[in-house]
């Protein structure tokens, strides 16, 4: 990989509907990492966030299966 080539890393997160603050913290942390060239010289992190109903323990599993295409 040349020094000019940028690599993207993709991460997904699933939060309970009541965890809106956790979503904000997650997004800020990723933004900070992407701005720090000492940590990520040629890489960039992209994210996807889904919110699930905390009263439905199977919804998070279903969201993960749907996002994987499985």
CSV table of C-alpha atoms in Angstrom, one decimal:
chain,number,residue,atom,x,y,z
A,1,UNK,CA,0.0,0.0,0.0
A,2,UNK,CA,1.5,3.3,-1.0
A,3,UNK,CA,1.7,6.3,1.4
A,4,UNK,CA,-1.0,8.0,-0.6
A,5,UNK,CA,-3.5,5.2,-0.4
A,6,UNK,CA,-6.1,5.6,2.3
A,7,UNK,CA,-7.7,2.6,4.0
A,8,UNK,CA,-11.2,2.7,5.5
A,9,UNK,CA,-12.2,0.7,8.6
A,10,UNK,CA,-15.9,0.1,9.1
A,11,UNK,CA,-17.4,-0.4,12.6
A,12,UNK,CA,-21.0,-0.9,13.6
A,13,UNK,CA,-22.7,-0.2,16.9
A,14,UNK,CA,-26.0,-1.2,18.4
A,15,UNK,CA,-27.4,0.8,21.3
A,16,UNK,CA,-30.5,0.6,23.4
A,17,UNK,CA,-32.9,3.4,22.6
A,18,UNK,CA,-32.2,4.9,26.0
A,19,UNK,CA,-28.4,5.2,25.2
A,20,UNK,CA,-28.5,8.2,23.0
A,21,UNK,CA,-25.7,9.7,25.0
A,22,UNK,CA,-23.5,6.7,24.3
A,23,UNK,CA,-24.1,7.2,20.6
A,24,UNK,CA,-22.9,10.8,20.9
A,25,UNK,CA,-19.8,9.7,22.8
A,26,UNK,CA,-19.1,6.9,20.3
A,27,UNK,CA,-19.4,9.3,17.3
A,28,UNK,CA,-17.1,11.9,19.0
A,29,UNK,CA,-14.5,9.3,19.8
A,30,UNK,CA,-14.4,8.2,16.2
A,31,UNK,CA,-14.2,11.8,14.9
A,32,UNK,CA,-11.3,12.4,17.3
A,33,UNK,CA,-9.5,9.3,16.0
A,34,UNK,CA,-10.0,10.3,12.4
A,35,UNK,CA,-8.6,13.8,13.0
A,36,UNK,CA,-5.4,12.4,14.8
A,37,UNK,CA,-2.9,11.7,12.1
A,38,UNK,CA,-0.5,10.3,14.6
A,39,UNK,CA,-2.9,7.4,15.3
A,40,UNK,CA,-4.4,7.0,11.9
A,41,UNK,CA,-1.9,8.1,9.3
A,42,UNK,CA,-3.7,6.7,6.2
A,43,UNK,CA,-6.7,5.1,7.6
A,44,UNK,CA,-10.2,6.5,8.3
A,45,UNK,CA,-12.9,5.0,10.4
A,46,UNK,CA,-16.5,5.0,9.2
A,47,UNK,CA,-19.4,3.9,11.5
A,48,UNK,CA,-23.0,2.7,11.4
A,49,UNK,CA,-25.2,3.1,14.4
A,50,UNK,CA,-28.5,1.3,15.0
A,51,UNK,CA,-30.9,1.7,18.0
A,52,UNK,CA,-32.9,-1.2,19.3
A,53,UNK,CA,-35.7,-1.6,21.8
A,54,UNK,CA,-34.1,-2.6,25.2
A,55,UNK,CA,-37.2,-4.7,26.0
A,56,UNK,CA,-36.6,-6.9,23.0
A,57,UNK,CA,-33.3,-8.9,23.5
A,58,UNK,CA,-33.5,-10.5,20.1
A,59,UNK,CA,-33.7,-7.2,18.1
A,60,UNK,CA,-29.9,-6.6,18.5
A,61,UNK,CA,-29.2,-10.1,17.2
A,62,UNK,CA,-31.6,-9.5,14.2
A,63,UNK,CA,-30.0,-6.1,13.5
A,64,UNK,CA,-26.5,-7.7,13.4
A,65,UNK,CA,-27.7,-10.5,11.1
A,66,UNK,CA,-29.4,-8.0,8.8
A,67,UNK,CA,-26.3,-5.8,8.6
A,68,UNK,CA,-24.2,-8.9,7.7
A,69,UNK,CA,-26.6,-10.0,5.0
A,70,UNK,CA,-27.1,-13.2,7.0
